[in-house]
mmCIF file of C-alpha atoms (C1' of nucleotides) in Angstrom:
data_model
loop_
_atom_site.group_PDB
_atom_site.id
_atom_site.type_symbol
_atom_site.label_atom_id
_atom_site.label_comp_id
_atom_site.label_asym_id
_atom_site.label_seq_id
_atom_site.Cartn_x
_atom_site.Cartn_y
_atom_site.Cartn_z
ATOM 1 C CA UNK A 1 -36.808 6.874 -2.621
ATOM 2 C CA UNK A 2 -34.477 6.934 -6.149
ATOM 3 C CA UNK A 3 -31.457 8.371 -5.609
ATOM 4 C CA UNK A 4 -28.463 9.685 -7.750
ATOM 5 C CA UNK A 5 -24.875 8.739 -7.079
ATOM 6 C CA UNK A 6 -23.981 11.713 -5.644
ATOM 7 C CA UNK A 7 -26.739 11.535 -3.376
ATOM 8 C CA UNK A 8 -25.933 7.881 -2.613
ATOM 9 C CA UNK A 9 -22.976 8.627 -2.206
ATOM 10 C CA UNK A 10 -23.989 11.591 0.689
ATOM 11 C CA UNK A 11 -26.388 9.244 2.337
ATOM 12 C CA UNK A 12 -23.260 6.624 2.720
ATOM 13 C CA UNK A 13 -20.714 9.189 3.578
ATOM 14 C CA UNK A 14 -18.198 7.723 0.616
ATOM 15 C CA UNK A 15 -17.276 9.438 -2.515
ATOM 16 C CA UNK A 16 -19.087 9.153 -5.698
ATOM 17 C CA UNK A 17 -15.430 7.810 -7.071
ATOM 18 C CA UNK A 18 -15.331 5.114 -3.958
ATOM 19 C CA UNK A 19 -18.967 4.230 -5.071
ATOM 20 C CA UNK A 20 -17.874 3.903 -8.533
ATOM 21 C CA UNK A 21 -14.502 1.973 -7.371
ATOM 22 C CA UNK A 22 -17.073 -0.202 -5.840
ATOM 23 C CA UNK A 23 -18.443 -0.721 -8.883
ATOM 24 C CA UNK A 24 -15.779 -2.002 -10.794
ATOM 25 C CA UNK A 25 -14.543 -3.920 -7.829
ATOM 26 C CA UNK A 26 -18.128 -6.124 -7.917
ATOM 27 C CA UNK A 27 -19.142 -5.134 -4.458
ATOM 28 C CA UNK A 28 -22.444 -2.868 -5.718
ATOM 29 C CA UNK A 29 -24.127 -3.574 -8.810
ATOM 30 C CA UNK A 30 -24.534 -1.219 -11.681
ATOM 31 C CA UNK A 31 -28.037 -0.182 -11.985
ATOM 32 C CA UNK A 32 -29.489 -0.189 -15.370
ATOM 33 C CA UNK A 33 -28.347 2.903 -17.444
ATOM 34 C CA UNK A 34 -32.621 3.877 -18.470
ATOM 35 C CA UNK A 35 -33.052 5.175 -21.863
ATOM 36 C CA UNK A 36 -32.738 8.633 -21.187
ATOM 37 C CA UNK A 37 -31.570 10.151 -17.767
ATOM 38 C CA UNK A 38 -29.507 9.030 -15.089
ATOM 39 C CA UNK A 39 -29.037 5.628 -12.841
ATOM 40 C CA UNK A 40 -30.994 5.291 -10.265
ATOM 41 C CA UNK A 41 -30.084 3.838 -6.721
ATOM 42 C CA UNK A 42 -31.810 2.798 -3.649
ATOM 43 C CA UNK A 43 -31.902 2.876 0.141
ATOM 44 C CA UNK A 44 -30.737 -0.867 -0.397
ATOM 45 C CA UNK A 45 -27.494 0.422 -2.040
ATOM 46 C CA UNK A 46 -26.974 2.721 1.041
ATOM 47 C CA UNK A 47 -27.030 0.109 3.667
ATOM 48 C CA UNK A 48 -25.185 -2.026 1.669
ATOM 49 C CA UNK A 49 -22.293 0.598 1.184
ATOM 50 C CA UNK A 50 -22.131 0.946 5.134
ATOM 51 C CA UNK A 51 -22.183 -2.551 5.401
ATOM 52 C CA UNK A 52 -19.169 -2.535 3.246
ATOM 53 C CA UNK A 53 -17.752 0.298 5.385
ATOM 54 C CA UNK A 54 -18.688 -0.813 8.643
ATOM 55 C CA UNK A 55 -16.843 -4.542 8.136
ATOM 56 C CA UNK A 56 -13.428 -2.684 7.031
ATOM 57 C CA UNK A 57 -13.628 -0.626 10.635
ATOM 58 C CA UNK A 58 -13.201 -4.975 11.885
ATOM 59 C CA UNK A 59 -10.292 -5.403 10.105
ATOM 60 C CA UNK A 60 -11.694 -7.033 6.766
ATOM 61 C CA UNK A 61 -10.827 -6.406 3.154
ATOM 62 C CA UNK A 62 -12.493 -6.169 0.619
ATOM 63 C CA UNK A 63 -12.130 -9.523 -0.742
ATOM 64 C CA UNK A 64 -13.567 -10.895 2.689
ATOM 65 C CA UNK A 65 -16.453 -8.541 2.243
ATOM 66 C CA UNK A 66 -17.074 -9.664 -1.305
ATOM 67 C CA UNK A 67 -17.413 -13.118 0.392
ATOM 68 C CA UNK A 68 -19.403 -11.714 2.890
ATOM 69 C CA UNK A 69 -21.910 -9.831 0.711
ATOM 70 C CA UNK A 70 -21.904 -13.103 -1.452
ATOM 71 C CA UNK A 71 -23.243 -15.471 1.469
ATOM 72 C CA UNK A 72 -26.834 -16.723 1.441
ATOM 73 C CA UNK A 73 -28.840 -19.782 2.880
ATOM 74 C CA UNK A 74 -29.040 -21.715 6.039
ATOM 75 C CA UNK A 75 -25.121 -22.444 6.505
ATOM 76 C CA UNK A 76 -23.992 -18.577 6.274
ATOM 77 C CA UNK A 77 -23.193 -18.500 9.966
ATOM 78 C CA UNK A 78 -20.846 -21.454 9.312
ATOM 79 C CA UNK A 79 -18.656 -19.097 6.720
ATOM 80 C CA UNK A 80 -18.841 -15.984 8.754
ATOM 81 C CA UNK A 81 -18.008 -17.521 12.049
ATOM 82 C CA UNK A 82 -14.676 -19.264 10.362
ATOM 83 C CA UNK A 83 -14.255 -15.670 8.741
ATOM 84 C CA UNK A 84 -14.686 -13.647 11.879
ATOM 85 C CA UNK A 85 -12.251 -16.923 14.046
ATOM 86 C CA UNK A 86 -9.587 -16.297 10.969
ATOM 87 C CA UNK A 87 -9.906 -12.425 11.316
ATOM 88 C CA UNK A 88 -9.711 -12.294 15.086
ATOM 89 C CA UNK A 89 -6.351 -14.972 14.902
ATOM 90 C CA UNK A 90 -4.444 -12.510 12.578
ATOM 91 C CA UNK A 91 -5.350 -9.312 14.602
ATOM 92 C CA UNK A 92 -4.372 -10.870 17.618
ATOM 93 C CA UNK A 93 -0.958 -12.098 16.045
ATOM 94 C CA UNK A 94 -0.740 -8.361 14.845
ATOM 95 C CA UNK A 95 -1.056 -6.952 18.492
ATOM 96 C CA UNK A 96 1.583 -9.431 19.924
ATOM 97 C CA UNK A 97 3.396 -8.142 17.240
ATOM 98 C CA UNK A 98 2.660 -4.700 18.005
ATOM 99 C CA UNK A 99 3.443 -4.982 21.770
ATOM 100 C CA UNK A 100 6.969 -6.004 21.179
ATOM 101 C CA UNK A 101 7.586 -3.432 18.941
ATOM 102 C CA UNK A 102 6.377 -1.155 21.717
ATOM 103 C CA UNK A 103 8.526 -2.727 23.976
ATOM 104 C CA UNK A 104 11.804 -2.425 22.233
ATOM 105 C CA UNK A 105 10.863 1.541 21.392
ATOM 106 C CA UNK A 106 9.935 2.328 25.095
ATOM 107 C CA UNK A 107 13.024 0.254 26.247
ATOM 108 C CA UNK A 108 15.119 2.660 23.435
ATOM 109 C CA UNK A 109 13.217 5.916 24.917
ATOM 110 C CA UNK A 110 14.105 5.363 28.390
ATOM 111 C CA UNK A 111 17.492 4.458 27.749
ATOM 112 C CA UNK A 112 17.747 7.668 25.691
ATOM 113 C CA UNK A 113 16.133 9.451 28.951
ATOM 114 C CA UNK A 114 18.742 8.225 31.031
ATOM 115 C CA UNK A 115 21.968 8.811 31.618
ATOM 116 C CA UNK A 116 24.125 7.687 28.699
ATOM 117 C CA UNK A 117 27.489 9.059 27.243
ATOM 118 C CA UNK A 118 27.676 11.922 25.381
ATOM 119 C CA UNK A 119 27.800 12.086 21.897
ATOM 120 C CA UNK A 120 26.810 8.280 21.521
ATOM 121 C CA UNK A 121 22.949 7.910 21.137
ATOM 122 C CA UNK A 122 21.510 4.370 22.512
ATOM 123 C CA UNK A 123 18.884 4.825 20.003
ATOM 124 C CA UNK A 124 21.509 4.762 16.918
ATOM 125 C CA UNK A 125 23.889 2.276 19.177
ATOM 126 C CA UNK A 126 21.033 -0.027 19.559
ATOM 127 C CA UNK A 127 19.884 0.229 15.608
ATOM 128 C CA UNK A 128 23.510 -0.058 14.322
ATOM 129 C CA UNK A 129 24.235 -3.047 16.273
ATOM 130 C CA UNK A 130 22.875 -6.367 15.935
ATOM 131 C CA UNK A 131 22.442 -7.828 19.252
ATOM 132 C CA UNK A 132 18.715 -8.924 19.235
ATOM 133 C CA UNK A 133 18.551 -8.767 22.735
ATOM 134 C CA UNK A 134 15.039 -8.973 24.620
ATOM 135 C CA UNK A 135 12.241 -8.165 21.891
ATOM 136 C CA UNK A 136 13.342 -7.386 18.651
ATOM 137 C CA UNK A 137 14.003 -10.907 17.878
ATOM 138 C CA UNK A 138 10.301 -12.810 17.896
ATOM 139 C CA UNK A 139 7.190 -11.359 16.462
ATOM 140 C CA UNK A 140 7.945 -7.875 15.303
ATOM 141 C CA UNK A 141 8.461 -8.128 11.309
ATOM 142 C CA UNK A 142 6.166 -6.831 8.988
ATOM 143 C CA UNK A 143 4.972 -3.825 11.050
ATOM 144 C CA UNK A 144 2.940 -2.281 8.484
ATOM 145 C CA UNK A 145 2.009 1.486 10.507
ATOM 146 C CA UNK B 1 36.880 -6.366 1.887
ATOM 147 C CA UNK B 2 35.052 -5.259 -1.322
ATOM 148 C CA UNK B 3 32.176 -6.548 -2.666
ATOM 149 C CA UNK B 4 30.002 -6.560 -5.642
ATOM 150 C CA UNK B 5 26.508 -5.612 -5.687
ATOM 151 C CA UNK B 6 24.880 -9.174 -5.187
ATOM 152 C CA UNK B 7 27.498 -10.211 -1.909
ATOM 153 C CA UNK B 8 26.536 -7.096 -0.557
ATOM 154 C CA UNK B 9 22.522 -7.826 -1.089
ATOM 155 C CA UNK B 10 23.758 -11.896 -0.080
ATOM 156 C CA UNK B 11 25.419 -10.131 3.029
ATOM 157 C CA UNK B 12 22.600 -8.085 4.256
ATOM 158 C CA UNK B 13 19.939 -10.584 3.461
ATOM 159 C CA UNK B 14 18.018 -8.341 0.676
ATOM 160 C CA UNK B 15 17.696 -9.099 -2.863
ATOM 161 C CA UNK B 16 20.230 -6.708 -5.086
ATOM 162 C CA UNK B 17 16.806 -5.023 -6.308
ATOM 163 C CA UNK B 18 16.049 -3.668 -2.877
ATOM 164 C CA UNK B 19 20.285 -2.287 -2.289
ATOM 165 C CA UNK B 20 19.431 -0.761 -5.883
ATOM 166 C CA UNK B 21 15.615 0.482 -4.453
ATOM 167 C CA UNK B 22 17.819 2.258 -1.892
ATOM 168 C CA UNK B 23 20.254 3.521 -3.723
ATOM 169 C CA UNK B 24 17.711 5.123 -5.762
ATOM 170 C CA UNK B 25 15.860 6.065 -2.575
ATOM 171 C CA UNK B 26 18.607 7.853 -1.482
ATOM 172 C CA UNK B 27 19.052 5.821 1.812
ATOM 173 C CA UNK B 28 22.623 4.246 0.690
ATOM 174 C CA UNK B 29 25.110 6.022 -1.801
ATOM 175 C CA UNK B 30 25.776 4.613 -5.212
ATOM 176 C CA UNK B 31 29.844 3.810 -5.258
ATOM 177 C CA UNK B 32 31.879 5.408 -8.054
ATOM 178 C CA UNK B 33 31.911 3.428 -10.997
ATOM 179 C CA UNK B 34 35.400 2.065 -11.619
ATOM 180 C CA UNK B 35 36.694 3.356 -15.138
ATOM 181 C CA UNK B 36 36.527 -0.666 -15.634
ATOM 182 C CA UNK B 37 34.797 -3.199 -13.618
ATOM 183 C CA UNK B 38 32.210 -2.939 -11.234
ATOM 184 C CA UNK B 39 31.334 -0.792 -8.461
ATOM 185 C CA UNK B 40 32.554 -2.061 -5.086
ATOM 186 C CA UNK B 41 30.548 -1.989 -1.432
ATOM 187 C CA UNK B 42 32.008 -2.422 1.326
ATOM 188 C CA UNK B 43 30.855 -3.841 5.103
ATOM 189 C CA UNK B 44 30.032 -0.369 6.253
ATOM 190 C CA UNK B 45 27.353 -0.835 3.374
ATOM 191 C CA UNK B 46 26.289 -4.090 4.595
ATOM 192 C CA UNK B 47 25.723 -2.419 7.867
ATOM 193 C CA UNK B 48 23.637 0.328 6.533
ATOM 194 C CA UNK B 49 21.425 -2.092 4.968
ATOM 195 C CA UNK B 50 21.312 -4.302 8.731
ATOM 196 C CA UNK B 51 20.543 -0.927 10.212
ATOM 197 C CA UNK B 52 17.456 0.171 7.958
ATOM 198 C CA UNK B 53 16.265 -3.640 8.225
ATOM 199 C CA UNK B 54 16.195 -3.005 12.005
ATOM 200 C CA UNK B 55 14.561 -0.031 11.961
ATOM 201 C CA UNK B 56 12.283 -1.270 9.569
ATOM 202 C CA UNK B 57 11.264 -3.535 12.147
ATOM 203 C CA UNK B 58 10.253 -1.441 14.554
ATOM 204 C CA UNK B 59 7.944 0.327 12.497
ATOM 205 C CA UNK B 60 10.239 2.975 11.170
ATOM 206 C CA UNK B 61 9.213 4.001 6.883
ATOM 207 C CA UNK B 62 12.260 4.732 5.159
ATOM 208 C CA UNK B 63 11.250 8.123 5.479
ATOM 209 C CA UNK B 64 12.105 8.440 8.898
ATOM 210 C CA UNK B 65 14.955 6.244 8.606
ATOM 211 C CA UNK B 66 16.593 8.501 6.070
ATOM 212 C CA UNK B 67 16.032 10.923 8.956
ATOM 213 C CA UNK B 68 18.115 8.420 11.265
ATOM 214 C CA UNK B 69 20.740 8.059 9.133
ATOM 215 C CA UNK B 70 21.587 11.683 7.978
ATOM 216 C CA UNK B 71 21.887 12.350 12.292
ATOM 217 C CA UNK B 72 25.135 13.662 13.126
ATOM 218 C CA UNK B 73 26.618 16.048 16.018
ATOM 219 C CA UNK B 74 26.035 16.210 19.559
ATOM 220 C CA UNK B 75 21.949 17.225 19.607
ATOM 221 C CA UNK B 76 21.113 13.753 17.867
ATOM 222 C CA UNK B 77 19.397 12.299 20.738
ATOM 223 C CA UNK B 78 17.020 14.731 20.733
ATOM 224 C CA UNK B 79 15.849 14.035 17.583
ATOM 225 C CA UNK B 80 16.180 10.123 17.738
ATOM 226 C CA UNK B 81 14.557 10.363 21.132
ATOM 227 C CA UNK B 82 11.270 12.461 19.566
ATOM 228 C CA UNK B 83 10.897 10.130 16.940
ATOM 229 C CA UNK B 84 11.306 6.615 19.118
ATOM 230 C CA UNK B 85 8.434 8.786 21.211
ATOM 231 C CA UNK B 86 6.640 10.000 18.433
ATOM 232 C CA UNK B 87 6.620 6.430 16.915
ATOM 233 C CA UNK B 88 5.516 4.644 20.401
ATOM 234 C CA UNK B 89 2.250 7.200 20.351
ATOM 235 C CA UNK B 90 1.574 5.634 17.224
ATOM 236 C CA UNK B 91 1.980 2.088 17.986
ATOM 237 C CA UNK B 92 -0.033 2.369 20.717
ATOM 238 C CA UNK B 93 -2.637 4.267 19.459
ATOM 239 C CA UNK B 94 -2.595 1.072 16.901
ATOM 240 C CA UNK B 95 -2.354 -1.462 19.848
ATOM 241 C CA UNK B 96 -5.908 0.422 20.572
ATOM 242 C CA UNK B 97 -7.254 0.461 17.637
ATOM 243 C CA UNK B 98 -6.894 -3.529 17.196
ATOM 244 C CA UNK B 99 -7.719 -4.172 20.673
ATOM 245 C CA UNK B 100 -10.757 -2.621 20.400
ATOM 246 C CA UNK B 101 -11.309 -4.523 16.581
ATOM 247 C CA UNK B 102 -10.321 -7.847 18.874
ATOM 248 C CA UNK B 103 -12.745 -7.267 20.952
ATOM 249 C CA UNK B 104 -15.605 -6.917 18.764
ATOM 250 C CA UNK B 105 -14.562 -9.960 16.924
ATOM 251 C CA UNK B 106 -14.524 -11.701 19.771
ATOM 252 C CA UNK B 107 -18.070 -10.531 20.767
ATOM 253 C CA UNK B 108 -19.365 -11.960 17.382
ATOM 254 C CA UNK B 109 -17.746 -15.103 17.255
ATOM 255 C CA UNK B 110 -18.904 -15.697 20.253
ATOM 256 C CA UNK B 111 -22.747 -14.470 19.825
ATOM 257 C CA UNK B 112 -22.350 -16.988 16.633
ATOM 258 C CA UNK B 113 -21.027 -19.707 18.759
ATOM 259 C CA UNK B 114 -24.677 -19.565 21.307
ATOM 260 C CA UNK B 115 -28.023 -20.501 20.271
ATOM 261 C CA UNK B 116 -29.447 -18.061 18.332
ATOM 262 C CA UNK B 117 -32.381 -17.376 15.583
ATOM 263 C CA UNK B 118 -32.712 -20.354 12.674
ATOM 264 C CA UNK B 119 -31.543 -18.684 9.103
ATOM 265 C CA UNK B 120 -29.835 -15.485 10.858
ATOM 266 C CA UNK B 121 -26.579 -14.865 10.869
ATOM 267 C CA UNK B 122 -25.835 -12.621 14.064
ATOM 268 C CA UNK B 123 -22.380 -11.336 12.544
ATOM 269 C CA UNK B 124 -24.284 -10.516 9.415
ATOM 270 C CA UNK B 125 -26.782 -9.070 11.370
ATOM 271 C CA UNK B 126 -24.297 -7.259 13.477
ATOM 272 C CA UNK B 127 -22.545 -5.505 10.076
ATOM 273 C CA UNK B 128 -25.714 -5.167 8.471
ATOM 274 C CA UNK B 129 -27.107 -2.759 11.334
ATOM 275 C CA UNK B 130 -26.251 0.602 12.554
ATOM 276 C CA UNK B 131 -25.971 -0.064 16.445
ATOM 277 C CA UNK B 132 -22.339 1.020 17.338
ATOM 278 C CA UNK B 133 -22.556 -0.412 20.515
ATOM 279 C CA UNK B 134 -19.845 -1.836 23.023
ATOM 280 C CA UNK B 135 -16.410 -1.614 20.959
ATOM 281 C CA UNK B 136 -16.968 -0.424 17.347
ATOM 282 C CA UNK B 137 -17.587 3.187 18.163
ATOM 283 C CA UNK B 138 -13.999 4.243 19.761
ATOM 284 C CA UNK B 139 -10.858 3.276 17.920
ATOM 285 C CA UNK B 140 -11.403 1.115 15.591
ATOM 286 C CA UNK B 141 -11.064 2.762 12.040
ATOM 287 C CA UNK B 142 -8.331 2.439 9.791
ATOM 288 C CA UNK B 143 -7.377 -1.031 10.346
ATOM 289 C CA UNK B 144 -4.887 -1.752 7.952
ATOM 290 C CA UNK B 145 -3.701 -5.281 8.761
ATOM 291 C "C1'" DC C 1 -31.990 28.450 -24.789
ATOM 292 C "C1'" DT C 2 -28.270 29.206 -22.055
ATOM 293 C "C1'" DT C 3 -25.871 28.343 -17.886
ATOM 294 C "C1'" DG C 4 -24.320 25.633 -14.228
ATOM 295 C "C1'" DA C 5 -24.382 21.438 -11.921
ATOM 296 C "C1'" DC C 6 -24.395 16.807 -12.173
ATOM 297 C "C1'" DT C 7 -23.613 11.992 -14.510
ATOM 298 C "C1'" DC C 8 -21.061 8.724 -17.187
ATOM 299 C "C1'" DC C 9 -16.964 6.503 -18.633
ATOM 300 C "C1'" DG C 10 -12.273 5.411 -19.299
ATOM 301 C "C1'" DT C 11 -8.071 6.177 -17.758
ATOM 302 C "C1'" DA C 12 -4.241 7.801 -15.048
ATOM 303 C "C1'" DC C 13 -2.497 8.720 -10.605
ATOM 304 C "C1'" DC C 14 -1.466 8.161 -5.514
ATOM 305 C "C1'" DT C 15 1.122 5.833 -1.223
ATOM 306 C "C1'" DA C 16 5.040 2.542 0.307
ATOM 307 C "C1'" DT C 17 8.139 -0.887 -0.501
ATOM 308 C "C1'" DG C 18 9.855 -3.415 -3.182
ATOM 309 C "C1'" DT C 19 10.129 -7.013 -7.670
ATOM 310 C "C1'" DA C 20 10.713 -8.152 -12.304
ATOM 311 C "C1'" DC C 21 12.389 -7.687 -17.000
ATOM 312 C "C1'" DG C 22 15.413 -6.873 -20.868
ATOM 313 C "C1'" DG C 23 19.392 -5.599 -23.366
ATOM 314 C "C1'" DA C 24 24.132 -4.345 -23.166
ATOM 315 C "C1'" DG C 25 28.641 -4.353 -20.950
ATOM 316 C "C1'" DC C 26 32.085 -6.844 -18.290
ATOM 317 C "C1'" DA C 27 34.714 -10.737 -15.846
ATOM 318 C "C1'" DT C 28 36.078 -15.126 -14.725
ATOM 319 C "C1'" DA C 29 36.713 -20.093 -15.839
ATOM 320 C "C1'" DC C 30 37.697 -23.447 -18.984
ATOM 321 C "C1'" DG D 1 38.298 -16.951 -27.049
ATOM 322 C "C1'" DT D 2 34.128 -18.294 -25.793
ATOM 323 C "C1'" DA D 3 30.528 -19.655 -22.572
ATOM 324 C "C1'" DT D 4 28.343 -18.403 -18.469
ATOM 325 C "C1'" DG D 5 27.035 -15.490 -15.126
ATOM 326 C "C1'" DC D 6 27.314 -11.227 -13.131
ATOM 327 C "C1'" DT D 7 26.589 -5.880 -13.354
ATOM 328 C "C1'" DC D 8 24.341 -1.771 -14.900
ATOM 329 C "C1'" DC D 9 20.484 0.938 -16.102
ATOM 330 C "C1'" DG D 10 15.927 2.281 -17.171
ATOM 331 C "C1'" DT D 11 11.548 1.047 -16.977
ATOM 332 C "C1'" DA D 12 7.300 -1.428 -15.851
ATOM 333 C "C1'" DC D 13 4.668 -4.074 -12.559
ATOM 334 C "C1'" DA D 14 2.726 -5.459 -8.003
ATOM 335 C "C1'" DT D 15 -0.408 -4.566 -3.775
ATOM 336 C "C1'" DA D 16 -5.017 -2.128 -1.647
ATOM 337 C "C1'" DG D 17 -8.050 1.110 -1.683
ATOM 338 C "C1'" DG D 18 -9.150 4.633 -3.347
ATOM 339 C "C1'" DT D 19 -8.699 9.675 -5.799
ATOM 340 C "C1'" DA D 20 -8.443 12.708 -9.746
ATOM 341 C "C1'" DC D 21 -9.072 14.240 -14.459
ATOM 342 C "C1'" DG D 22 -11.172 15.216 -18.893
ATOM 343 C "C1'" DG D 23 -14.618 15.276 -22.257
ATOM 344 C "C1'" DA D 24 -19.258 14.334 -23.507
ATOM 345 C "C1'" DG D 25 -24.077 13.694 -22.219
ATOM 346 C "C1'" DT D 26 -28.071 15.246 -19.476
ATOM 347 C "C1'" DC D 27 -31.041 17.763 -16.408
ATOM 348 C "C1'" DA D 28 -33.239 21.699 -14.048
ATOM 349 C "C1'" DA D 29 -33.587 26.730 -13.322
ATOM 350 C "C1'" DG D 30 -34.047 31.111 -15.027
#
DNA sequence: CTTGACTCCGTACCTATGTACGGAGCATAC
DNA sequence: GTATGCTCCGTACATAGGTACGGAGTCAAG
């Protein structure tokens, strides 16, 4: 079944402008432009979009997916599973990372819940002070929300 | 003690493009310029910058640290204390999120790591199939790592 | 054969947080 | 009094992943 991009892009649940950006960004190819009408796509494209949408829900880019989409013969499963181990390191640095942020803010909540003088907010105290006490100091830079 | 612009950004640990990215962000005032010389900072500056580096750190956009900062009068725990909580949801909602992407990283690199079918790659597989079973389903979308 | 919807294409814009550049003014050291 | 380095200011660029716009071509229905 031929498609148009606006039906290619329904089927994949994108945009036509993210199937174009994908395009341009050398994930999808261009079909040939016929003679007279418009380009036509296939089923094939459609997969391959939620391939493309399905690795980003794991955490890779689209650079890593251009490598993945690139991969072919017997030794793929060497490059993916280095991919994948690479991947999985920097998400699990990202939840450490994470979980002492979380730390610090619930240790700054409860501190706020408690008892505390008035007019001087631990939250502000704790911010405009530079003690570094307990977690702020190891993992938690580059939060990125 | 006054300083110029670049002891100030030597002081705080930024470059003197990020004091004048605040400046112009309207986190931390511009001084008067001096009918000669140059402007002068002062520590109180150098603290301001410590203090949106800290927040920074625990996840806080500028955004809601420009929030922080304008605080004043006896009610600001309240608001410090909704956004610390307000803030926490999120980073744990994130902790989920990439727990649950950890998770199905791990279940690939593993499957990859066992026996399995000559020429098939079962992360490939795994990405190139609709299945949504064990982790993907749930949390996982907008990874932004 | 006109109307409305869709495609094609290039380009600009968006978020957030900076970084970099370039020319002119100013200050301090020699 | 000049050389060197700093300040000041506006502007452009960078990232990642899209999103939007505008004008021209094309297609299908009535």
């Amino acid at each position: 079944m031929k498609l148009t991009i606006a039906r290619l892009a329904q089927a994949a649940e994108v945009g036509v402008e993210t199937v174009r950006f994908y395009q341009r960004s050398g994930l999808l190819a261009e079909p040939e432009k016929p003679a007279t009408g418009y380009r036509e796509y296939s089923h094939a494209d459609v997969q391959r979009i939620r391939f493309i949408k399905r690795a980003q829900t794991l955490g890779f880019n689209l650079d890593n997916i251009a490598d993945l989409l690139e991969l072919d013969g017997p030794q793929i499963c060497d490059v993916t599973h280095e991919l994948a181990l690479k991947k999985l390191h920097l998400v699990e640095e990202k939840i450490a990372a994470l979980q002492s942020i979380r730390d610090a803010l619930q240790g700054m909540v409860l501190q706020c819940e408690s008892k505390h003088e008035r007019g001087v907010c631990p939250i502000i105290q704790s911010l405009a002070t530079d003690e570094a006490k307990g977690s702020r100091k190891k993992a938690a830079s580059s939060a990125a929300l």
